[in-house]
Every structure is written in structure tokens, then in C-alpha cells.
Amino acid sequence: MSHEVLQVIWFALWGLLWAIYFGLDGFDLGSGMLAGIFRKDEEQRHLIGALAPIWDGNEVWVITAGGVTFAAFPKLYATMFSSLYVPLFLILFGLMFRAVAIEFYHHMDYDRAWQRIWGWVLSVASLIVALLFGVAFGNIFQGMLLDAQGYHGTILSLLNPYGLLTGVLFVVAFLMNGATWLAHKAPDDGLRAKAHTFAARIWPVVLVVAAGWLVYTPFATNLMGNFLKVPVLFLVPALAVVMLVLTWVYLQKGNHLFSLLAGSLTVGLTVIAGVIGLFPNMFPSKLDPAYSLTAFNSSSSQYTLQFMFIVVLVFLPFVLLYQVWAYKLFGRKGTGSEVEHY
């Protein structure tokens, strides 16, 4: 297999891994954010019980996506992490505090103040992770202030209108999926109805923000270029829109599992559409395209890509099998037994 073919394959895998991560971890980030809204003791216990058995499996994909960036595109990894140092550090702290909050919440069941604190930590940390991941990807989509000397922006330059809009899109979409997951897992009708109502009310917000993002994107980015060259690629964002509509349809039918599946596919397909628009860029420069990092000028050697490809073919099926097993075991509708485990 030629070096160029391997570079294209690894670019596709890079985008796919991020799409899987946001599709899966998005709804448990949304569940985490809801801990600041569903504040009653029983509600928070069941909310954390619903996400506790699956959140760490979901986050395997962010480690995998980060590992692929490091091993397959080391120049991209170095530039991305030095350019987005502050937001990525905040994301890392957010992920750490989320994990601590989930583990500590039930350690002092008799102390309601203790649980309130960790409920708020879970909610704020999840919000920071969702928002900043959206801001980071929004900035990558529109291009960075990058030249031969490196990145010239600051944290404030990342908080531009398009970056923030992408961050808000991530937050509201994750909240919708988180509420749908909670409605599926709720062990009683009261909590199920409350989560269902929240998901139904935020769905129009997701629709409005997503429509604004789609309209804004051609003006703020160069993502449309690849779609105009190969019009059949428009099927990907079109499918994302169909999935968003199906999220609402299944929600109205009370089929929360299918609604969650459609909502997660909406998120994943949106990320894939963005990555398709980027190709071959992975970290485009707004200052001069000559300084953009692409799949071809930032990748590892042919031998490294070839060896990693074999490793992926061998181990990826095991990761997928584990994920399927975990959801089969802990994804049952209306169960609250996981609460006792945490």
C-alpha cells in the first residue's frame, strides 16, 4: 500500500474516531450537564447511576483519537496541542473532575451537601468539556492563525462568533441526547416524564442552532469546497438532518432508545461532514494555506502507518465488542440497579 493511500486512510480513521467519540460520549456529557438541572436527590442518584457504567467505555474513543493523532500525525499533534494549549488543558481538567465527581458522589450517601457539591462539579465539568470541544473544532473548521513561526492567537481569539456557535451546538445537542438517555434509563414514570419533557423542549433549540450553524458555515469556513467538487458528499449532512428529524419522531413515539440512536448519529454525521470539508487539511491556516497542516505533510512514515494499520485491524474489533457488551449489559430500559454499584 502506498504512503499516500495510507495517509488518506488514516485521515479517514482520524475523523471517524472523533465522530464516534462525540456520538457516544456526547450523551453522557449531556447527562452530566443535567446534574445541575435535575437536582433532587433521587433524580441525581438515578442520573449518575445511568451514566456511571458506560462513561469510561465511551471515553476510550477520545484516548484512541488522541493516540492516533499522536502516532499517525505527530506534527499535527505537536502544533495542535501547543496552539490549543489552554482549552485542551481545561478539557483535560474537566474530564478528570467529571470522573472524580461520578466516583465520589455516593461515597457519603448520608451527607446531602457532599452530594450537591459533586453534582455541581459533574454538571460544570461536563459543560466545560462539551463547550470547549465545540469551540476547538469550530476554530479548526474555520482555520487558525498559523504561520511558519507557529500559532499567533490567544484563548480570546478562539472565542470568536463561529467558534462559540459551534460550542453552543455541541452543548445543546449533547443535552438533548443526555435527556433522552435519562428518559430511557429512568426507573419510574415521574423521572421519565421529566427527562422526556426536557428533551422535547430542547429539540427545537437544537434545530435552530443547527440551522444557524449550517447557514453561517459557508461564510466562516472553506468547508463547502469539497462538497461542491463532489456533490454526492452532500448526502452526509443531509443524512444528519434526517437523523435530527428522526430524533424528534421517535421522541414523540416515546421510543427513547431509537431517539438517542438518531440523536447520536446526528452528532457523529455532523462531525464527519466537517472532516470531509476539511480534507486534506487537518489544521488549516487562515494566514496562508501554505502553512496548513494536511494529511500529507504532517503524517508519520509509511512503515509506521502500515504497522499501525495492522494493529488497528487486530484490536479494533475487540474494542467494538466490549462496547456492544457494555451497552447490552447496562443499556436496559428502566433499570436502576446500577445505582447501588456506585
PDB file of C-alpha atoms in Angstrom, residues 13-187:
ATOM      1  CA  LEU A  13      -9.847   6.947  10.623  1.00  0.00           C
ATOM      2  CA  TRP A  14      -8.897  10.149  12.490  1.00  0.00           C
ATOM      3  CA  GLY A  15     -12.194  11.762  11.533  1.00  0.00           C
ATOM      4  CA  LEU A  16     -14.190   8.597  12.189  1.00  0.00           C
ATOM      5  CA  LEU A  17     -12.741   8.155  15.689  1.00  0.00           C
ATOM      6  CA  TRP A  18     -13.646  11.739  16.649  1.00  0.00           C
ATOM      7  CA  ALA A  19     -17.149  11.221  15.224  1.00  0.00           C
ATOM      8  CA  ILE A  20     -17.595   8.003  17.261  1.00  0.00           C
ATOM      9  CA  TYR A  21     -16.323   9.761  20.376  1.00  0.00           C
ATOM     10  CA  PHE A  22     -18.711  12.704  20.090  1.00  0.00           C
ATOM     11  CA  GLY A  23     -21.608  10.416  19.118  1.00  0.00           C
ATOM     12  CA  LEU A  24     -21.089   8.227  22.208  1.00  0.00           C
ATOM     13  CA  ASP A  25     -19.581  10.466  24.878  1.00  0.00           C
ATOM     14  CA  GLY A  26     -21.846  13.332  23.792  1.00  0.00           C
ATOM     15  CA  PHE A  27     -24.892  11.903  25.525  1.00  0.00           C
ATOM     16  CA  ASP A  28     -23.076  11.091  28.749  1.00  0.00           C
ATOM     17  CA  LEU A  29     -21.606  14.620  28.752  1.00  0.00           C
ATOM     18  CA  GLY A  30     -25.203  15.787  28.311  1.00  0.00           C
ATOM     19  CA  SER A  31     -26.318  13.566  31.208  1.00  0.00           C
ATOM     20  CA  GLY A  32     -23.548  15.100  33.307  1.00  0.00           C
ATOM     21  CA  MET A  33     -24.691  18.644  32.478  1.00  0.00           C
ATOM     22  CA  LEU A  34     -28.227  17.695  33.546  1.00  0.00           C
ATOM     23  CA  ALA A  35     -26.986  17.107  37.105  1.00  0.00           C
ATOM     24  CA  GLY A  36     -27.237  20.896  37.514  1.00  0.00           C
ATOM     25  CA  ILE A  37     -30.884  20.837  36.379  1.00  0.00           C
ATOM     26  CA  PHE A  38     -32.157  17.572  37.904  1.00  0.00           C
ATOM     27  CA  ARG A  39     -31.090  18.448  41.445  1.00  0.00           C
ATOM     28  CA  LYS A  40     -33.381  16.313  43.618  1.00  0.00           C
ATOM     29  CA  ASP A  41     -31.616  13.531  45.473  1.00  0.00           C
ATOM     30  CA  GLU A  42     -33.412  10.644  43.740  1.00  0.00           C
ATOM     31  CA  GLU A  43     -33.075  12.283  40.306  1.00  0.00           C
ATOM     32  CA  GLN A  44     -29.319  12.764  40.656  1.00  0.00           C
ATOM     33  CA  ARG A  45     -28.821   9.253  42.015  1.00  0.00           C
ATOM     34  CA  HIS A  46     -30.537   7.719  39.015  1.00  0.00           C
ATOM     35  CA  LEU A  47     -28.858  10.126  36.597  1.00  0.00           C
ATOM     36  CA  ILE A  48     -25.389   9.177  37.829  1.00  0.00           C
ATOM     37  CA  GLY A  49     -26.432   5.530  38.000  1.00  0.00           C
ATOM     38  CA  ALA A  50     -27.458   5.744  34.330  1.00  0.00           C
ATOM     39  CA  LEU A  51     -24.153   7.142  33.081  1.00  0.00           C
ATOM     40  CA  ALA A  52     -21.695   5.587  35.563  1.00  0.00           C
ATOM     41  CA  PRO A  53     -21.368   2.122  33.899  1.00  0.00           C
ATOM     42  CA  ILE A  54     -20.785   3.465  30.373  1.00  0.00           C
ATOM     43  CA  TRP A  55     -18.924   6.804  30.573  1.00  0.00           C
ATOM     44  CA  ASP A  56     -15.425   5.322  30.836  1.00  0.00           C
ATOM     45  CA  GLY A  57     -16.039   2.989  27.886  1.00  0.00           C
ATOM     46  CA  ASN A  58     -17.152   5.986  25.832  1.00  0.00           C
ATOM     47  CA  GLU A  59     -14.008   7.891  26.724  1.00  0.00           C
ATOM     48  CA  VAL A  60     -11.835   5.107  25.343  1.00  0.00           C
ATOM     49  CA  TRP A  61     -12.564   6.715  21.980  1.00  0.00           C
ATOM     50  CA  VAL A  62     -11.111  10.118  22.928  1.00  0.00           C
ATOM     51  CA  ILE A  63      -7.929   8.364  24.080  1.00  0.00           C
ATOM     52  CA  THR A  64      -7.876   6.418  20.806  1.00  0.00           C
ATOM     53  CA  ALA A  65      -8.457   9.568  18.726  1.00  0.00           C
ATOM     54  CA  GLY A  66      -5.720  11.410  20.645  1.00  0.00           C
ATOM     55  CA  GLY A  67      -3.387   8.417  20.263  1.00  0.00           C
ATOM     56  CA  VAL A  68      -3.996   8.267  16.522  1.00  0.00           C
ATOM     57  CA  THR A  69      -3.264  11.988  16.237  1.00  0.00           C
ATOM     58  CA  PHE A  70      -0.001  11.493  18.141  1.00  0.00           C
ATOM     59  CA  ALA A  71       1.202   8.384  16.314  1.00  0.00           C
ATOM     60  CA  ALA A  72      -0.094   8.926  12.763  1.00  0.00           C
ATOM     61  CA  PHE A  73       0.220  12.730  12.575  1.00  0.00           C
ATOM     62  CA  PRO A  74       2.938  13.782  15.084  1.00  0.00           C
ATOM     63  CA  LYS A  75       3.468  17.230  13.528  1.00  0.00           C
ATOM     64  CA  LEU A  76      -0.263  17.908  13.781  1.00  0.00           C
ATOM     65  CA  TYR A  77      -0.296  16.679  17.389  1.00  0.00           C
ATOM     66  CA  ALA A  78       2.575  18.996  18.377  1.00  0.00           C
ATOM     67  CA  THR A  79       1.096  22.041  16.645  1.00  0.00           C
ATOM     68  CA  MET A  80      -2.480  21.398  17.777  1.00  0.00           C
ATOM     69  CA  PHE A  81      -1.585  20.916  21.429  1.00  0.00           C
ATOM     70  CA  SER A  82       0.696  23.969  21.534  1.00  0.00           C
ATOM     71  CA  SER A  83      -1.879  26.128  19.688  1.00  0.00           C
ATOM     72  CA  LEU A  84      -4.887  24.983  21.727  1.00  0.00           C
ATOM     73  CA  TYR A  85      -2.939  24.535  24.943  1.00  0.00           C
ATOM     74  CA  VAL A  86      -5.343  26.413  27.246  1.00  0.00           C
ATOM     75  CA  PRO A  87      -8.669  24.936  26.011  1.00  0.00           C
ATOM     76  CA  LEU A  88      -7.233  21.414  25.797  1.00  0.00           C
ATOM     77  CA  PHE A  89      -5.840  21.731  29.326  1.00  0.00           C
ATOM     78  CA  LEU A  90      -9.256  22.906  30.559  1.00  0.00           C
ATOM     79  CA  ILE A  91     -10.866  19.954  28.742  1.00  0.00           C
ATOM     80  CA  LEU A  92      -8.404  17.588  30.421  1.00  0.00           C
ATOM     81  CA  PHE A  93      -9.223  19.031  33.855  1.00  0.00           C
ATOM     82  CA  GLY A  94     -12.942  18.854  33.009  1.00  0.00           C
ATOM     83  CA  LEU A  95     -12.658  15.153  32.150  1.00  0.00           C
ATOM     84  CA  MET A  96     -10.711  14.493  35.357  1.00  0.00           C
ATOM     85  CA  PHE A  97     -13.212  16.308  37.593  1.00  0.00           C
ATOM     86  CA  ARG A  98     -16.119  14.534  35.866  1.00  0.00           C
ATOM     87  CA  ALA A  99     -14.596  11.170  36.701  1.00  0.00           C
ATOM     88  CA  VAL A 100     -13.924  12.205  40.312  1.00  0.00           C
ATOM     89  CA  ALA A 101     -17.483  13.543  40.718  1.00  0.00           C
ATOM     90  CA  ILE A 102     -19.035  10.285  39.444  1.00  0.00           C
ATOM     91  CA  GLU A 103     -16.861   8.185  41.753  1.00  0.00           C
ATOM     92  CA  PHE A 104     -17.204  10.385  44.859  1.00  0.00           C
ATOM     93  CA  TYR A 105     -20.933  11.167  44.621  1.00  0.00           C
ATOM     94  CA  HIS A 106     -22.096   8.064  46.534  1.00  0.00           C
ATOM     95  CA  HIS A 107     -19.174   7.802  48.933  1.00  0.00           C
ATOM     96  CA  MET A 108     -21.065   9.780  51.619  1.00  0.00           C
ATOM     97  CA  ASP A 109     -24.723   8.967  50.921  1.00  0.00           C
ATOM     98  CA  TYR A 110     -25.764  10.377  54.306  1.00  0.00           C
ATOM     99  CA  ASP A 111     -24.360  13.858  53.553  1.00  0.00           C
ATOM    100  CA  ARG A 112     -26.596  15.750  51.113  1.00  0.00           C
ATOM    101  CA  ALA A 113     -24.237  18.762  50.996  1.00  0.00           C
ATOM    102  CA  TRP A 114     -21.417  16.470  49.818  1.00  0.00           C
ATOM    103  CA  GLN A 115     -23.612  15.113  47.028  1.00  0.00           C
ATOM    104  CA  ARG A 116     -24.755  18.594  45.985  1.00  0.00           C
ATOM    105  CA  ILE A 117     -21.136  19.695  45.588  1.00  0.00           C
ATOM    106  CA  TRP A 118     -20.214  16.720  43.396  1.00  0.00           C
ATOM    107  CA  GLY A 119     -23.446  17.071  41.424  1.00  0.00           C
ATOM    108  CA  TRP A 120     -22.475  20.641  40.553  1.00  0.00           C
ATOM    109  CA  VAL A 121     -18.878  19.612  39.790  1.00  0.00           C
ATOM    110  CA  LEU A 122     -20.185  16.969  37.383  1.00  0.00           C
ATOM    111  CA  SER A 123     -22.506  19.465  35.704  1.00  0.00           C
ATOM    112  CA  VAL A 124     -19.966  22.304  35.293  1.00  0.00           C
ATOM    113  CA  ALA A 125     -17.108  19.997  34.235  1.00  0.00           C
ATOM    114  CA  SER A 126     -19.327  18.343  31.600  1.00  0.00           C
ATOM    115  CA  LEU A 127     -20.395  21.769  30.307  1.00  0.00           C
ATOM    116  CA  ILE A 128     -16.778  22.948  30.015  1.00  0.00           C
ATOM    117  CA  VAL A 129     -15.728  19.809  28.116  1.00  0.00           C
ATOM    118  CA  ALA A 130     -18.683  19.984  25.680  1.00  0.00           C
ATOM    119  CA  LEU A 131     -18.373  23.733  25.053  1.00  0.00           C
ATOM    120  CA  LEU A 132     -14.593  23.802  24.602  1.00  0.00           C
ATOM    121  CA  PHE A 133     -14.511  20.766  22.316  1.00  0.00           C
ATOM    122  CA  GLY A 134     -17.058  22.591  20.141  1.00  0.00           C
ATOM    123  CA  VAL A 135     -15.033  25.814  20.243  1.00  0.00           C
ATOM    124  CA  ALA A 136     -11.849  23.913  19.312  1.00  0.00           C
ATOM    125  CA  PHE A 137     -13.455  22.132  16.351  1.00  0.00           C
ATOM    126  CA  GLY A 138     -15.202  25.340  15.223  1.00  0.00           C
ATOM    127  CA  ASN A 139     -11.831  27.092  15.085  1.00  0.00           C
ATOM    128  CA  ILE A 140     -10.206  24.197  13.242  1.00  0.00           C
ATOM    129  CA  PHE A 141     -13.046  24.261  10.690  1.00  0.00           C
ATOM    130  CA  GLN A 142     -12.574  27.978  10.003  1.00  0.00           C
ATOM    131  CA  GLY A 143      -8.771  27.946  10.164  1.00  0.00           C
ATOM    132  CA  MET A 144      -6.146  29.014  12.681  1.00  0.00           C
ATOM    133  CA  LEU A 145      -3.774  31.992  12.903  1.00  0.00           C
ATOM    134  CA  LEU A 146      -0.862  29.786  11.852  1.00  0.00           C
ATOM    135  CA  ASP A 147       2.373  30.600  10.009  1.00  0.00           C
ATOM    136  CA  ALA A 148       5.971  29.332   9.910  1.00  0.00           C
ATOM    137  CA  GLN A 149       6.569  30.551  13.491  1.00  0.00           C
ATOM    138  CA  GLY A 150       3.521  28.704  14.792  1.00  0.00           C
ATOM    139  CA  TYR A 151       0.184  29.846  16.234  1.00  0.00           C
ATOM    140  CA  HIS A 152      -0.339  33.570  16.912  1.00  0.00           C
ATOM    141  CA  GLY A 153      -3.748  33.576  18.599  1.00  0.00           C
ATOM    142  CA  THR A 154      -4.823  33.564  22.240  1.00  0.00           C
ATOM    143  CA  ILE A 155      -7.684  31.973  24.166  1.00  0.00           C
ATOM    144  CA  LEU A 156      -9.741  35.122  23.392  1.00  0.00           C
ATOM    145  CA  SER A 157      -9.177  34.812  19.645  1.00  0.00           C
ATOM    146  CA  LEU A 158     -10.583  31.277  19.863  1.00  0.00           C
ATOM    147  CA  LEU A 159     -13.785  32.665  21.403  1.00  0.00           C
ATOM    148  CA  ASN A 160     -14.950  34.157  18.106  1.00  0.00           C
ATOM    149  CA  PRO A 161     -18.606  34.005  16.943  1.00  0.00           C
ATOM    150  CA  TYR A 162     -18.240  30.861  14.803  1.00  0.00           C
ATOM    151  CA  GLY A 163     -16.191  29.014  17.435  1.00  0.00           C
ATOM    152  CA  LEU A 164     -18.723  29.889  20.134  1.00  0.00           C
ATOM    153  CA  LEU A 165     -21.671  28.929  17.912  1.00  0.00           C
ATOM    154  CA  THR A 166     -20.087  25.514  17.302  1.00  0.00           C
ATOM    155  CA  GLY A 167     -19.562  25.187  21.060  1.00  0.00           C
ATOM    156  CA  VAL A 168     -23.226  26.029  21.749  1.00  0.00           C
ATOM    157  CA  LEU A 169     -24.293  23.492  19.090  1.00  0.00           C
ATOM    158  CA  PHE A 170     -22.291  20.784  20.859  1.00  0.00           C
ATOM    159  CA  VAL A 171     -23.801  21.752  24.244  1.00  0.00           C
ATOM    160  CA  VAL A 172     -27.469  21.748  23.198  1.00  0.00           C
ATOM    161  CA  ALA A 173     -27.150  18.579  21.076  1.00  0.00           C
ATOM    162  CA  PHE A 174     -25.431  16.755  23.949  1.00  0.00           C
ATOM    163  CA  LEU A 175     -28.084  17.978  26.402  1.00  0.00           C
ATOM    164  CA  MET A 176     -30.839  16.637  24.137  1.00  0.00           C
ATOM    165  CA  ASN A 177     -29.157  13.238  23.861  1.00  0.00           C
ATOM    166  CA  GLY A 178     -28.383  13.174  27.594  1.00  0.00           C
ATOM    167  CA  ALA A 179     -32.040  13.800  28.469  1.00  0.00           C
ATOM    168  CA  THR A 180     -33.127  11.087  26.028  1.00  0.00           C
ATOM    169  CA  TRP A 181     -30.717   8.606  27.648  1.00  0.00           C
ATOM    170  CA  LEU A 182     -32.059   9.534  31.085  1.00  0.00           C
ATOM    171  CA  ALA A 183     -35.646   9.079  29.864  1.00  0.00           C
ATOM    172  CA  HIS A 184     -34.691   5.611  28.540  1.00  0.00           C
ATOM    173  CA  LYS A 185     -32.998   4.585  31.768  1.00  0.00           C
ATOM    174  CA  ALA A 186     -35.400   6.217  34.257  1.00  0.00           C
ATOM    175  CA  PRO A 187     -36.784   3.569  36.624  1.00  0.00           C
TER     176      PRO A 187
END
